[in-house]
Amino acid sequence: MKEKVEAAIEKIRPMLQADGGDVELVSVENGIVKVRLQGACVGCPMSQMTLKNGIERVLKQQIPEIKSVESA
């Protein structure tokens, strides 16, 4: 499962990097993915929306076993 999540994150990463941010996969346990936002995403008021409406939505579409994405 972790390999699938890493592959999906690689597809999302360019979008985040275009705005000066990035994402790091911390863990995948029981369908819960933990990530750490980096760069410009740290402290950004829109980071929670990026996490849920961006990263979580894409991961759930590509990997149906994912239950949620949380910030580490």
Coordinates of N, CA and C in Angstrom, one line a residue:
M1 N 0.8 -1.2 0.0 CA 0.0 0.0 0.0 C 0.9 1.3 0.0
K2 N 2.0 1.2 0.8 CA 2.8 2.4 0.9 C 3.4 2.8 -0.5
E3 N 3.7 1.8 -1.3 CA 4.3 2.1 -2.6 C 3.2 2.8 -3.5
K4 N 1.9 2.3 -3.4 CA 0.9 3.0 -4.2 C 0.7 4.4 -3.7
V5 N 0.8 4.7 -2.4 CA 0.6 6.0 -1.9 C 1.7 6.9 -2.4
E6 N 3.0 6.4 -2.4 CA 4.1 7.2 -2.8 C 4.0 7.5 -4.3
A7 N 3.5 6.6 -5.1 CA 3.3 6.8 -6.5 C 2.3 7.9 -6.8
A8 N 1.2 7.9 -6.0 CA 0.1 8.9 -6.1 C 0.6 10.2 -5.7
I9 N 1.4 10.3 -4.6 CA 2.0 11.6 -4.2 C 2.9 12.2 -5.2
E10 N 3.6 11.3 -5.9 CA 4.5 11.8 -7.0 C 3.7 12.6 -8.0
K11 N 2.5 12.2 -8.3 CA 1.6 12.9 -9.2 C 1.1 14.2 -8.7
I12 N 1.0 14.3 -7.4 CA 0.5 15.5 -6.8 C 1.6 16.5 -6.5
R13 N 2.8 16.0 -6.3 CA 3.9 16.9 -5.9 C 4.2 18.1 -6.8
P14 N 4.2 17.9 -8.1 CA 4.4 19.1 -9.0 C 3.5 20.3 -8.7
M15 N 2.2 20.0 -8.4 CA 1.3 21.0 -8.2 C 1.7 21.8 -6.9
L16 N 2.1 21.1 -5.9 CA 2.5 21.8 -4.6 C 3.8 22.5 -4.8
Q17 N 4.8 21.9 -5.6 CA 6.0 22.6 -5.8 C 5.9 23.9 -6.6
A18 N 4.9 23.9 -7.5 CA 4.6 25.1 -8.3 C 4.3 26.3 -7.4
D19 N 3.8 26.0 -6.2 CA 3.4 27.1 -5.3 C 4.5 27.2 -4.2
G20 N 5.6 26.6 -4.3 CA 6.7 26.7 -3.3 C 6.6 25.7 -2.2
G21 N 5.7 24.7 -2.3 CA 5.6 23.8 -1.2 C 6.0 22.4 -1.6
D22 N 5.7 21.4 -0.7 CA 6.0 20.0 -1.0 C 5.3 19.2 0.0
V23 N 5.3 17.9 -0.2 CA 4.7 17.0 0.8 C 5.6 15.8 1.0
E24 N 5.7 15.3 2.2 CA 6.5 14.1 2.6 C 5.6 13.1 3.2
L25 N 5.7 11.8 2.7 CA 4.9 10.7 3.3 C 5.6 10.3 4.6
V26 N 4.8 10.3 5.7 CA 5.3 9.9 7.0 C 5.0 8.4 7.2
S27 N 3.7 8.1 7.1 CA 3.3 6.7 7.3 C 2.0 6.3 6.7
V28 N 1.7 5.0 6.5 CA 0.5 4.5 6.1 C 0.1 3.4 7.0
E29 N -1.0 3.6 7.8 CA -1.4 2.5 8.7 C -2.9 2.4 8.7
N30 N -3.4 1.2 8.5 CA -4.9 0.9 8.5 C -5.7 1.9 7.7
G31 N -5.2 2.2 6.5 CA -5.9 3.1 5.6 C -5.8 4.6 5.9
I32 N -5.0 4.9 6.9 CA -4.8 6.3 7.3 C -3.4 6.7 6.8
V33 N -3.4 7.8 6.0 CA -2.1 8.2 5.5 C -1.7 9.5 6.3
K34 N -0.5 9.5 6.7 CA 0.0 10.7 7.4 C 1.1 11.3 6.6
V35 N 1.0 12.6 6.3 CA 1.9 13.4 5.5 C 2.4 14.6 6.3
R36 N 3.5 15.1 5.8 CA 4.0 16.4 6.4 C 4.2 17.4 5.2
L37 N 3.4 18.5 5.3 CA 3.6 19.5 4.3 C 4.9 20.3 4.6
Q38 N 5.5 20.7 3.5 CA 6.8 21.4 3.7 C 6.8 22.7 2.8
G39 N 7.9 23.5 3.0 CA 8.1 24.7 2.3 C 7.0 25.7 2.6
A40 N 6.5 26.3 1.5 CA 5.5 27.4 1.6 C 4.2 26.9 2.2
C41 N 4.0 25.6 2.2 CA 2.7 25.0 2.7 C 2.7 25.1 4.3
V42 N 3.9 25.1 4.9 CA 3.9 25.2 6.4 C 3.4 26.5 6.8
G43 N 2.4 26.5 7.6 CA 1.8 27.7 8.1 C 0.9 28.5 7.2
C44 N 0.7 27.9 6.0 CA -0.2 28.6 5.1 C -1.7 28.4 5.6
P45 N -2.5 29.5 5.5 CA -3.8 29.3 6.0 C -4.7 28.4 5.2
M46 N -4.2 28.1 4.0 CA -5.0 27.2 3.1 C -4.5 25.7 3.2
S47 N -3.5 25.5 4.0 CA -2.9 24.1 4.0 C -3.8 23.0 4.4
Q48 N -4.7 23.2 5.3 CA -5.7 22.2 5.7 C -6.6 21.9 4.5
M49 N -7.0 22.9 3.7 CA -7.8 22.7 2.6 C -7.0 21.9 1.5
T50 N -5.8 22.3 1.3 CA -4.9 21.5 0.4 C -4.8 20.1 0.8
L51 N -4.7 19.8 2.1 CA -4.6 18.5 2.6 C -5.8 17.7 2.3
K52 N -7.0 18.2 2.6 CA -8.3 17.5 2.5 C -8.8 17.5 1.1
N53 N -8.9 18.7 0.5 CA -9.5 18.8 -0.8 C -8.6 18.5 -2.0
G54 N -7.3 18.5 -1.7 CA -6.3 18.2 -2.8 C -5.8 16.8 -2.6
I55 N -4.9 16.7 -1.6 CA -4.1 15.4 -1.4 C -5.1 14.3 -1.1
E56 N -5.9 14.4 -0.1 CA -6.8 13.3 0.3 C -7.8 12.9 -0.8
R57 N -8.3 13.9 -1.5 CA -9.3 13.6 -2.6 C -8.6 12.7 -3.7
V58 N -7.4 13.1 -4.1 CA -6.6 12.4 -5.2 C -6.2 11.0 -4.7
L59 N -5.7 10.9 -3.5 CA -5.3 9.6 -3.0 C -6.5 8.7 -2.9
K60 N -7.7 9.1 -2.4 CA -8.9 8.3 -2.3 C -9.4 7.8 -3.7
Q61 N -9.2 8.7 -4.7 CA -9.6 8.4 -6.0 C -8.8 7.3 -6.6
Q62 N -7.5 7.4 -6.4 CA -6.5 6.4 -6.9 C -6.4 5.1 -6.1
I63 N -6.6 5.3 -4.8 CA -6.5 4.1 -3.9 C -7.7 4.0 -3.0
P64 N -8.7 3.3 -3.4 CA -10.0 3.3 -2.6 C -9.9 2.8 -1.1
E65 N -8.8 2.1 -0.8 CA -8.6 1.6 0.6 C -8.3 2.7 1.5
I66 N -7.9 3.9 1.0 CA -7.5 5.0 1.9 C -8.8 5.5 2.6
K67 N -8.7 5.7 3.9 CA -9.8 6.2 4.7 C -9.7 7.7 4.9
S68 N -8.5 8.2 5.2 CA -8.2 9.6 5.4 C -6.8 9.9 5.3
V69 N -6.5 11.2 5.1 CA -5.2 11.8 5.1 C -5.1 12.8 6.2
E70 N -4.0 12.6 7.0 CA -3.9 13.5 8.1 C -2.5 14.1 8.1
S71 N -2.4 15.3 8.8 CA -1.1 16.0 8.9 C -0.3 15.3 10.1
A72 N 0.9 15.1 9.8 CA 1.8 14.5 10.9 C 2.4 15.6 11.7

